[in-house]
Short mmCIF file of C-alpha atoms and ligand atoms in Angstrom, two decimals:
data_model
loop_
_atom_site.label_atom_id
_atom_site.label_comp_id
_atom_site.label_asym_id
_atom_site.label_seq_id
_atom_site.Cartn_x
_atom_site.Cartn_y
_atom_site.Cartn_z
CA MET A 1 -3.52 50.23 -35.77
CA THR A 2 -3.06 47.61 -33.09
CA THR A 3 -6.08 48.96 -31.21
CA LEU A 4 -8.39 48.26 -34.14
CA VAL A 5 -8.73 44.61 -33.18
CA SER A 6 -11.87 43.23 -31.64
CA LYS A 7 -14.42 40.46 -31.40
CA TRP A 8 -18.07 41.38 -31.75
CA ASN A 9 -21.14 39.22 -31.35
CA TYR A 10 -23.44 41.60 -33.13
CA PRO A 11 -25.23 40.78 -35.36
CA THR A 12 -23.07 37.65 -35.56
CA THR A 13 -19.58 36.72 -34.40
CA VAL A 14 -17.07 39.02 -36.08
CA ARG A 15 -13.34 38.53 -35.58
CA PHE A 16 -12.13 41.97 -36.54
CA GLY A 17 -8.55 43.04 -37.14
CA ALA A 18 -5.62 43.10 -39.52
CA GLY A 19 -4.01 39.70 -40.09
CA ARG A 20 -6.86 37.69 -38.59
CA ILE A 21 -7.38 35.71 -41.80
CA LYS A 22 -4.80 33.32 -40.34
CA GLU A 23 -7.50 32.24 -37.86
CA LEU A 24 -9.51 30.68 -40.72
CA PRO A 25 -8.73 27.03 -39.82
CA GLU A 26 -9.89 27.45 -36.21
CA VAL A 27 -12.90 29.46 -37.36
CA LEU A 28 -13.94 26.56 -39.61
CA GLU A 29 -13.66 24.21 -36.68
CA ALA A 30 -15.74 26.54 -34.50
CA ALA A 31 -18.39 26.69 -37.24
CA GLY A 32 -18.43 22.87 -37.48
CA ILE A 33 -17.21 22.82 -41.10
CA LYS A 34 -14.88 19.95 -42.03
CA LYS A 35 -14.90 20.08 -45.83
CA PRO A 36 -15.60 23.64 -46.98
CA LEU A 37 -16.33 24.90 -50.47
CA PHE A 38 -14.34 28.12 -50.93
CA VAL A 39 -16.44 30.47 -53.06
CA THR A 40 -14.97 33.58 -54.66
CA ASP A 41 -15.01 35.46 -57.98
CA PRO A 42 -12.61 34.89 -60.90
CA GLY A 43 -10.85 38.25 -60.49
CA LEU A 44 -9.97 37.56 -56.89
CA ALA A 45 -9.13 33.92 -57.61
CA LYS A 46 -6.10 35.11 -59.59
CA LEU A 47 -4.76 37.33 -56.79
CA PRO A 48 -2.18 36.29 -54.16
CA THR A 49 -4.73 36.97 -51.42
CA VAL A 50 -6.67 33.85 -52.47
CA ALA A 51 -3.53 31.72 -52.90
CA ASN A 52 -2.32 32.82 -49.45
CA THR A 53 -5.67 31.99 -47.88
CA LEU A 54 -5.86 28.56 -49.50
CA LYS A 55 -2.33 27.87 -48.26
CA LEU A 56 -3.62 28.38 -44.71
CA LEU A 57 -6.09 25.56 -45.36
CA ASP A 58 -3.44 23.34 -46.94
CA ASP A 59 -1.09 23.89 -44.00
CA ALA A 60 -3.89 22.95 -41.59
CA GLY A 61 -4.62 19.77 -43.56
CA ILE A 62 -8.16 20.85 -44.41
CA ALA A 63 -9.70 19.31 -47.54
CA TYR A 64 -11.61 21.92 -49.54
CA GLY A 65 -13.01 22.69 -52.97
CA VAL A 66 -12.89 25.97 -54.87
CA PHE A 67 -15.70 27.52 -56.92
CA SER A 68 -15.02 30.84 -58.64
CA ASP A 69 -17.49 31.01 -61.51
CA VAL A 70 -19.16 34.08 -60.00
CA LYS A 71 -20.03 37.14 -62.08
CA PRO A 72 -19.98 40.58 -60.49
CA ASN A 73 -23.76 40.93 -60.00
CA PRO A 74 -24.09 37.13 -59.77
CA VAL A 75 -26.74 35.31 -61.80
CA GLU A 76 -28.79 32.16 -61.18
CA ALA A 77 -26.56 30.12 -63.54
CA ASN A 78 -23.64 30.80 -61.13
CA LEU A 79 -25.75 29.51 -58.26
CA ILE A 80 -26.79 26.34 -60.09
CA ALA A 81 -23.17 25.59 -61.04
CA GLY A 82 -21.99 26.27 -57.48
CA ILE A 83 -24.60 23.97 -55.96
CA GLU A 84 -23.48 21.20 -58.32
CA VAL A 85 -19.87 21.58 -57.15
CA PHE A 86 -20.99 21.73 -53.50
CA LYS A 87 -22.99 18.51 -53.81
CA THR A 88 -20.56 16.48 -55.91
CA GLY A 89 -17.68 17.53 -53.64
CA GLY A 90 -19.55 16.38 -50.52
CA HIS A 91 -19.04 19.75 -48.84
CA ASP A 92 -20.54 20.56 -45.46
CA GLY A 93 -20.17 24.33 -45.39
CA VAL A 94 -19.04 27.37 -47.34
CA ILE A 95 -16.26 29.92 -47.04
CA ALA A 96 -17.77 32.94 -48.80
CA PHE A 97 -14.73 35.04 -49.75
CA GLY A 98 -14.97 38.29 -51.68
CA GLY A 99 -16.90 41.41 -52.27
CA GLY A 100 -20.69 41.30 -52.23
CA SER A 101 -20.74 39.08 -55.31
CA GLY A 102 -18.59 36.27 -53.85
CA LEU A 103 -20.18 36.63 -50.42
CA ASP A 104 -23.75 36.51 -51.71
CA LEU A 105 -23.17 33.61 -54.07
CA GLY A 106 -21.35 31.64 -51.38
CA LYS A 107 -24.15 32.29 -48.90
CA LEU A 108 -26.75 31.25 -51.46
CA ILE A 109 -24.96 27.99 -52.28
CA ALA A 110 -24.96 27.04 -48.59
CA PHE A 111 -28.63 27.99 -48.36
CA GLN A 112 -30.03 26.59 -51.57
CA ALA A 113 -28.09 23.32 -51.91
CA GLY A 114 -30.47 21.58 -49.50
CA GLN A 115 -33.73 23.16 -50.70
CA THR A 116 -36.27 21.59 -53.03
CA ARG A 117 -38.06 24.78 -54.11
CA PRO A 118 -36.60 27.29 -56.62
CA VAL A 119 -34.55 30.09 -55.09
CA TRP A 120 -37.11 32.68 -56.28
CA ASP A 121 -39.57 31.24 -53.73
CA PHE A 122 -37.40 32.78 -51.00
CA GLU A 123 -37.44 36.35 -52.23
CA ASP A 124 -37.54 38.98 -49.48
CA VAL A 125 -41.33 39.21 -49.47
CA GLY A 126 -43.43 38.87 -46.32
CA ASP A 127 -42.72 35.55 -44.63
CA TRP A 128 -41.65 33.68 -47.78
CA TRP A 129 -38.46 32.66 -45.96
CA THR A 130 -40.52 30.32 -43.77
CA ARG A 131 -41.02 28.12 -46.88
CA ALA A 132 -37.38 27.01 -46.59
CA ASN A 133 -36.16 23.87 -44.90
CA SER A 134 -34.05 25.58 -42.22
CA ASP A 135 -32.37 22.33 -41.15
CA ALA A 136 -30.90 21.85 -44.61
CA ILE A 137 -28.89 25.11 -44.62
CA ALA A 138 -25.13 24.59 -44.40
CA PRO A 139 -23.00 26.83 -42.15
CA ILE A 140 -21.28 29.85 -43.68
CA VAL A 141 -18.00 31.54 -42.80
CA ALA A 142 -17.76 34.95 -44.49
CA VAL A 143 -14.57 36.82 -45.36
CA PRO A 144 -15.16 40.23 -46.98
CA THR A 145 -12.51 41.64 -49.33
CA THR A 146 -14.34 44.88 -50.13
CA ALA A 147 -15.77 47.36 -47.64
CA GLY A 148 -19.24 48.17 -48.87
CA THR A 149 -22.07 45.69 -49.07
CA GLY A 150 -21.88 44.43 -45.50
CA SER A 151 -23.23 41.13 -46.82
CA GLU A 152 -20.93 39.39 -44.32
CA VAL A 153 -23.26 40.45 -41.51
CA GLY A 154 -26.51 40.32 -43.48
CA ARG A 155 -29.38 37.87 -43.75
CA ALA A 156 -29.94 38.57 -47.43
CA ALA A 157 -28.20 37.83 -50.71
CA VAL A 158 -28.71 39.40 -54.13
CA VAL A 159 -28.88 37.38 -57.33
CA THR A 160 -30.01 38.41 -60.80
CA ASN A 161 -32.85 36.57 -62.49
CA GLU A 162 -31.66 36.60 -66.10
CA GLU A 163 -35.09 35.72 -67.49
CA THR A 164 -36.70 38.85 -66.08
CA HIS A 165 -33.50 40.96 -65.88
CA THR A 166 -34.23 41.73 -62.26
CA LYS A 167 -32.03 41.73 -59.20
CA LYS A 168 -33.76 39.67 -56.54
CA VAL A 169 -33.07 39.90 -52.82
CA ILE A 170 -33.24 36.46 -51.21
CA PHE A 171 -33.83 36.47 -47.46
CA HIS A 172 -33.50 33.91 -44.69
CA PRO A 173 -32.26 34.41 -41.11
CA LYS A 174 -29.79 31.56 -41.66
CA LEU A 175 -28.16 33.41 -44.57
CA LEU A 176 -26.39 35.24 -41.74
CA PRO A 177 -22.87 33.79 -41.63
CA ALA A 178 -21.99 31.88 -38.46
CA ILE A 179 -18.62 33.60 -38.16
CA VAL A 180 -17.03 36.52 -40.00
CA ILE A 181 -13.35 37.27 -40.36
CA ALA A 182 -13.16 41.01 -41.04
CA ASP A 183 -9.51 41.54 -41.91
CA PRO A 184 -8.87 44.99 -43.40
CA GLU A 185 -5.56 43.83 -44.89
CA LEU A 186 -7.60 41.86 -47.43
CA THR A 187 -9.06 45.10 -48.81
CA VAL A 188 -5.72 46.79 -49.43
CA GLY A 189 -5.50 45.55 -53.03
CA MET A 190 -8.85 46.99 -54.10
CA PRO A 191 -8.55 49.25 -57.14
CA ALA A 192 -9.54 52.89 -56.50
CA PHE A 193 -12.78 52.60 -58.50
CA ILE A 194 -13.92 49.67 -56.36
CA THR A 195 -12.77 51.38 -53.14
CA ALA A 196 -14.90 54.39 -54.08
CA GLY A 197 -17.94 52.43 -55.26
CA THR A 198 -18.03 50.02 -52.33
CA GLY A 199 -17.41 52.82 -49.81
CA MET A 200 -20.29 54.80 -51.28
CA ASP A 201 -22.42 51.66 -51.01
CA ALA A 202 -21.74 51.60 -47.26
CA LEU A 203 -22.74 55.26 -47.11
CA ALA A 204 -25.92 54.60 -49.11
CA HIS A 205 -26.90 51.82 -46.70
CA CYS A 206 -26.37 53.97 -43.61
CA LEU A 207 -28.03 57.05 -45.13
CA GLU A 208 -31.10 55.29 -46.51
CA ALA A 209 -31.55 53.30 -43.28
CA TYR A 210 -31.30 56.49 -41.23
CA CYS A 211 -33.82 58.29 -43.45
CA ALA A 212 -36.28 55.38 -43.66
CA PRO A 213 -39.45 56.03 -41.70
CA GLY A 214 -40.27 53.91 -38.68
CA TYR A 215 -39.07 53.60 -35.10
CA HIS A 216 -35.69 51.89 -34.93
CA PRO A 217 -33.28 53.92 -32.78
CA MET A 218 -30.74 51.07 -32.75
CA ALA A 219 -30.43 51.18 -36.53
CA ASP A 220 -30.37 54.99 -36.48
CA GLY A 221 -27.53 55.03 -33.96
CA ILE A 222 -25.45 52.59 -35.96
CA ALA A 223 -26.17 54.47 -39.17
CA VAL A 224 -25.04 57.90 -37.98
CA GLU A 225 -21.70 56.59 -36.71
CA GLY A 226 -21.29 54.63 -39.96
CA ILE A 227 -21.85 57.84 -41.93
CA ARG A 228 -19.26 59.66 -39.82
CA LEU A 229 -16.73 56.90 -40.42
CA VAL A 230 -17.29 57.07 -44.18
CA PHE A 231 -16.85 60.86 -44.39
CA GLU A 232 -13.69 60.63 -42.32
CA ASN A 233 -12.08 57.56 -43.86
CA LEU A 234 -13.26 56.91 -47.41
CA PRO A 235 -11.24 59.79 -48.92
CA LYS A 236 -8.18 58.51 -47.02
CA ALA A 237 -8.61 54.91 -48.21
CA PHE A 238 -9.19 56.19 -51.76
CA ALA A 239 -6.09 58.41 -51.70
CA ASP A 240 -3.85 55.78 -50.11
CA GLY A 241 -5.02 52.21 -50.48
CA ASN A 242 -2.38 51.08 -47.96
CA ASP A 243 -3.81 53.22 -45.15
CA LEU A 244 -4.82 50.28 -42.94
CA THR A 245 -6.51 52.43 -40.33
CA ALA A 246 -8.80 54.00 -42.94
CA ARG A 247 -9.38 50.55 -44.48
CA ALA A 248 -10.31 49.17 -41.04
CA HIS A 249 -12.79 51.97 -40.34
CA MET A 250 -14.35 51.46 -43.78
CA MET A 251 -14.71 47.76 -43.09
CA SER A 252 -16.60 48.65 -39.92
CA ALA A 253 -18.76 51.20 -41.75
CA ALA A 254 -19.72 48.55 -44.30
CA ALA A 255 -20.84 46.11 -41.61
CA MET A 256 -22.68 48.92 -39.84
CA GLY A 257 -24.58 49.80 -43.02
CA ALA A 258 -25.86 46.26 -43.32
CA ALA A 259 -26.75 46.08 -39.63
CA ALA A 260 -28.66 49.37 -39.99
CA PHE A 261 -30.56 48.59 -43.16
CA GLN A 262 -32.78 46.03 -41.51
CA LYS A 263 -34.76 49.22 -40.80
CA GLY A 264 -35.22 49.74 -44.53
CA LEU A 265 -33.58 51.25 -47.61
CA GLY A 266 -35.06 53.63 -50.16
CA ALA A 267 -35.16 55.06 -53.65
CA ILE A 268 -31.38 55.08 -54.17
CA HIS A 269 -31.48 51.28 -54.07
CA SER A 270 -34.88 50.98 -55.79
CA LEU A 271 -33.48 52.77 -58.86
CA SER A 272 -29.99 51.34 -58.65
CA HIS A 273 -31.24 47.74 -58.73
CA PRO A 274 -32.95 47.93 -62.16
CA VAL A 275 -30.10 49.99 -63.63
CA GLY A 276 -27.58 47.44 -62.31
CA ALA A 277 -29.62 44.53 -63.67
CA LEU A 278 -30.12 46.09 -67.12
CA TYR A 279 -26.68 47.69 -67.62
CA ASP A 280 -24.48 45.53 -65.36
CA THR A 281 -23.08 48.59 -63.58
CA HIS A 282 -21.26 48.39 -60.24
CA HIS A 283 -23.89 48.41 -57.48
CA GLY A 284 -22.21 50.85 -55.10
CA MET A 285 -21.13 53.22 -57.84
CA THR A 286 -24.69 53.26 -59.21
CA ASN A 287 -25.98 54.09 -55.73
CA ALA A 288 -23.43 56.89 -55.53
CA VAL A 289 -24.68 58.39 -58.79
CA PHE A 290 -28.33 58.40 -57.65
CA MET A 291 -27.59 59.62 -54.10
CA PRO A 292 -27.82 63.45 -54.37
CA TYR A 293 -30.87 63.35 -56.62
CA VAL A 294 -32.78 61.08 -54.21
CA LEU A 295 -31.72 63.22 -51.23
CA ALA A 296 -33.04 66.35 -52.95
CA PHE A 297 -36.27 64.60 -53.89
CA ASN A 298 -36.85 63.44 -50.29
CA ARG A 299 -35.96 66.79 -48.72
CA GLY A 300 -39.42 67.64 -47.36
CA ALA A 301 -39.53 64.43 -45.33
CA ILE A 302 -35.94 64.25 -44.09
CA GLU A 303 -34.67 67.80 -43.60
CA GLU A 304 -34.82 67.76 -39.80
CA ARG A 305 -33.18 64.36 -39.58
CA ILE A 306 -30.39 65.41 -41.90
CA ILE A 307 -29.74 68.54 -39.81
CA ARG A 308 -29.42 66.34 -36.68
CA LEU A 309 -27.11 63.99 -38.54
CA SER A 310 -24.97 66.88 -39.82
CA ALA A 311 -24.47 68.14 -36.30
CA TYR A 312 -23.12 64.74 -35.27
CA VAL A 313 -20.92 64.28 -38.33
CA GLY A 314 -19.63 67.87 -38.11
CA ILE A 315 -21.06 69.24 -41.36
CA GLU A 316 -22.25 72.85 -41.35
CA GLY A 317 -24.91 74.58 -43.43
CA GLY A 318 -28.01 72.54 -42.67
CA PHE A 319 -29.61 70.39 -45.36
CA ASP A 320 -27.89 72.30 -48.17
CA GLY A 321 -24.55 71.93 -46.42
CA PHE A 322 -25.05 68.18 -46.18
CA GLY A 323 -25.98 68.02 -49.88
CA LYS A 324 -22.80 69.92 -50.74
CA ALA A 325 -20.72 67.56 -48.58
CA ILE A 326 -22.12 64.58 -50.50
CA LEU A 327 -21.32 66.25 -53.83
CA LYS A 328 -17.79 67.05 -52.65
CA LEU A 329 -17.22 63.49 -51.43
CA ARG A 330 -18.44 62.12 -54.78
CA ASN A 331 -16.23 64.56 -56.64
CA ASP A 332 -13.16 63.69 -54.55
CA LEU A 333 -13.76 60.00 -55.34
CA ASN A 334 -14.26 60.56 -59.10
CA VAL A 335 -17.86 59.36 -58.91
CA PRO A 336 -19.69 60.14 -62.17
CA HIS A 337 -22.24 62.92 -61.65
CA THR A 338 -24.86 61.58 -64.07
CA LEU A 339 -26.02 58.26 -65.47
CA PRO A 340 -24.62 58.99 -68.96
CA GLU A 341 -21.23 59.58 -67.32
CA LEU A 342 -21.54 56.19 -65.58
CA ILE A 343 -22.85 54.29 -68.60
CA LYS A 344 -20.92 55.40 -71.65
CA GLY A 345 -23.05 55.88 -74.76
CA LEU A 346 -26.28 55.70 -72.76
CA ASP A 347 -29.30 56.52 -74.90
CA MET A 348 -32.43 55.82 -72.86
CA ASP A 349 -35.74 56.09 -74.71
CA ASP A 350 -39.08 56.67 -72.96
CA GLU A 351 -39.93 52.99 -73.03
CA ARG A 352 -36.71 52.10 -71.19
CA LYS A 353 -37.23 54.88 -68.62
CA SER A 354 -40.77 53.64 -68.03
CA LEU A 355 -39.47 50.08 -67.56
CA ILE A 356 -36.87 51.23 -64.99
CA ALA A 357 -39.51 53.23 -63.09
CA ASP A 358 -41.87 50.24 -63.12
CA MET A 359 -39.11 48.01 -61.75
CA ALA A 360 -38.09 50.59 -59.13
CA ILE A 361 -41.54 50.98 -57.59
CA VAL A 362 -41.92 47.24 -57.01
CA ASP A 363 -38.37 46.78 -55.71
CA PRO A 364 -38.54 45.61 -52.06
CA THR A 365 -36.52 48.66 -51.02
CA ALA A 366 -39.10 51.15 -52.37
CA GLY A 367 -41.29 50.89 -49.28
CA GLY A 368 -38.48 52.36 -47.14
CA ASN A 369 -38.29 55.64 -49.04
CA PRO A 370 -39.48 58.49 -46.81
CA VAL A 371 -41.56 59.92 -49.66
CA GLU A 372 -43.81 57.47 -51.51
CA LEU A 373 -42.00 56.26 -54.61
CA THR A 374 -44.71 56.53 -57.24
CA LYS A 375 -43.99 55.92 -60.89
CA THR A 376 -44.03 59.69 -61.49
CA ALA A 377 -41.51 60.15 -58.66
CA ALA A 378 -39.23 57.40 -59.97
CA LEU A 379 -39.35 58.89 -63.48
CA LYS A 380 -38.51 62.35 -62.13
CA ILE A 381 -35.50 61.15 -60.12
CA LEU A 382 -34.31 59.09 -63.09
CA GLN A 383 -34.59 62.08 -65.43
CA ASN A 384 -32.73 64.32 -62.97
CA THR A 385 -29.98 61.71 -62.72
CA ILE A 386 -29.70 61.61 -66.51
CA ASP A 387 -29.69 65.41 -66.87
CA GLY A 388 -27.63 66.22 -63.76
CA THR A 389 -30.30 68.60 -62.47
P1 NAD B 1 -17.96 42.72 -56.20
O1 NAD B 1 -17.99 41.65 -55.19
O2 NAD B 1 -18.83 42.55 -57.40
O3 NAD B 1 -16.46 42.94 -56.64
C1 NAD B 1 -16.16 43.91 -57.63
C2 NAD B 1 -14.80 43.64 -58.23
O4 NAD B 1 -13.81 43.90 -57.25
C3 NAD B 1 -14.61 42.20 -58.69
O5 NAD B 1 -14.01 42.23 -59.96
C4 NAD B 1 -13.66 41.61 -57.66
O6 NAD B 1 -12.81 40.63 -58.21
C5 NAD B 1 -12.88 42.83 -57.21
N1 NAD B 1 -12.35 42.75 -55.86
C6 NAD B 1 -13.02 42.44 -54.73
N2 NAD B 1 -12.21 42.52 -53.66
C7 NAD B 1 -10.99 42.86 -54.12
C8 NAD B 1 -9.73 43.09 -53.50
N3 NAD B 1 -9.57 43.02 -52.18
N4 NAD B 1 -8.68 43.39 -54.30
C9 NAD B 1 -8.83 43.50 -55.63
N5 NAD B 1 -10.00 43.32 -56.28
C10 NAD B 1 -11.07 43.00 -55.52
O7 NAD B 1 -18.29 44.14 -55.56
P2 NAD B 1 -19.12 44.57 -54.28
O8 NAD B 1 -19.49 45.97 -54.48
O9 NAD B 1 -18.43 44.22 -53.03
O10 NAD B 1 -20.45 43.66 -54.35
C11 NAD B 1 -21.48 43.96 -55.26
C12 NAD B 1 -22.55 42.89 -55.19
O11 NAD B 1 -23.08 42.82 -53.86
C13 NAD B 1 -23.73 43.17 -56.11
O12 NAD B 1 -24.20 41.99 -56.69
C14 NAD B 1 -24.75 43.75 -55.16
O13 NAD B 1 -26.08 43.62 -55.65
C15 NAD B 1 -24.51 42.93 -53.92
N6 NAD B 1 -24.98 43.54 -52.67
C16 NAD B 1 -25.42 42.70 -51.70
C17 NAD B 1 -25.87 43.21 -50.49
C18 NAD B 1 -26.39 42.28 -49.43
O14 NAD B 1 -26.97 42.74 -48.46
N7 NAD B 1 -26.22 41.00 -49.55
C19 NAD B 1 -25.84 44.58 -50.25
C20 NAD B 1 -25.36 45.40 -51.24
C21 NAD B 1 -24.91 44.88 -52.44
#
């Protein structure tokens, strides 16, 4: 375990290794933050991991505020409330502490507190990010407690618009945290369901990035090693949550997924976003449910790539072998095979299916799918995921 300690400067500064959370006070100083707002979610706020982290700040004599009104799948109301606390507390930076929800909301508070335009003006569309006042963005220190979203090394944050029931991806280069503490010990307490869902999220990021069309060999290289790490370590972390080596490799795989998906994502995410927004399902677990159906749908465009990937990961049997390996991994992690198994009592009428397909094809991730995601295609994948066919 001692060898799994490192400092990376890609795509930002990452202090990686078990126990490194104790470096938080010096990290704040390095980031130029004197009075941080510590942002997390209410579930984590009750756990000793948060109390222990806040004690580090107390012991260092750092004045801070805490904001934990963050829903899983955070909503705009959380952001508005967080900005209020940030401003009234006179904070000059954010410690974003948590899974994707706490990380994204923390990042968005630091970003949006100094802006005059509504957050929806900074959606990940074209060059909309240039509308922002870049000088007014407060520095962010990110501390992931799940191993999935990779938001700690990403320039985007996801927030749900409750008026339109849509998950919106907000993008700005300065949403990239200044410094990350990636301490796998913080992920040890994750329940098995969250370990599985977040780990499958990391896999979905790597896989969709790798399959996205376009020339980006850097992203491809990161993605294939990320996929290998997930196959090798996610079952171990799921079986034994205290396996720190597996937890460390999963934390790397999560960051690698986010570094890779600047190349693009695809239909797994395009469909998972509306389902998550409408049914409040866990993001990574929803991705995991859609994964084999999207892979099968894309086969014609990705077969050769998947065969190359399989050779690297050590999976035999060509495209079909890879498909079977995904199904086995899902099965080993108790991932539901169909949407009705994920969403108990699901009864989707044609109108609802049509709405999901409409939302999927305009999702910013749809353009990265290797086969054009038409409405007919989205409806077909959705139906297969309902029927398990
Ligand atoms: P999450 O942050 O919503 O956390 C899920 C649950 O796990 C919460 O109840 C939380 O309290 C608990 N939890 C977190 N860490 C824990 C720990 N160490 N021990 C015990 N419990 C713990 O889950 P997530 O999957 O990490 O994040 C999902 C969110 O991230 C979604 O909103 C999704 O849209 C977003 N997302 C963002 C990006 C991005 O690039 N910014 C990428 C993918 C997903």
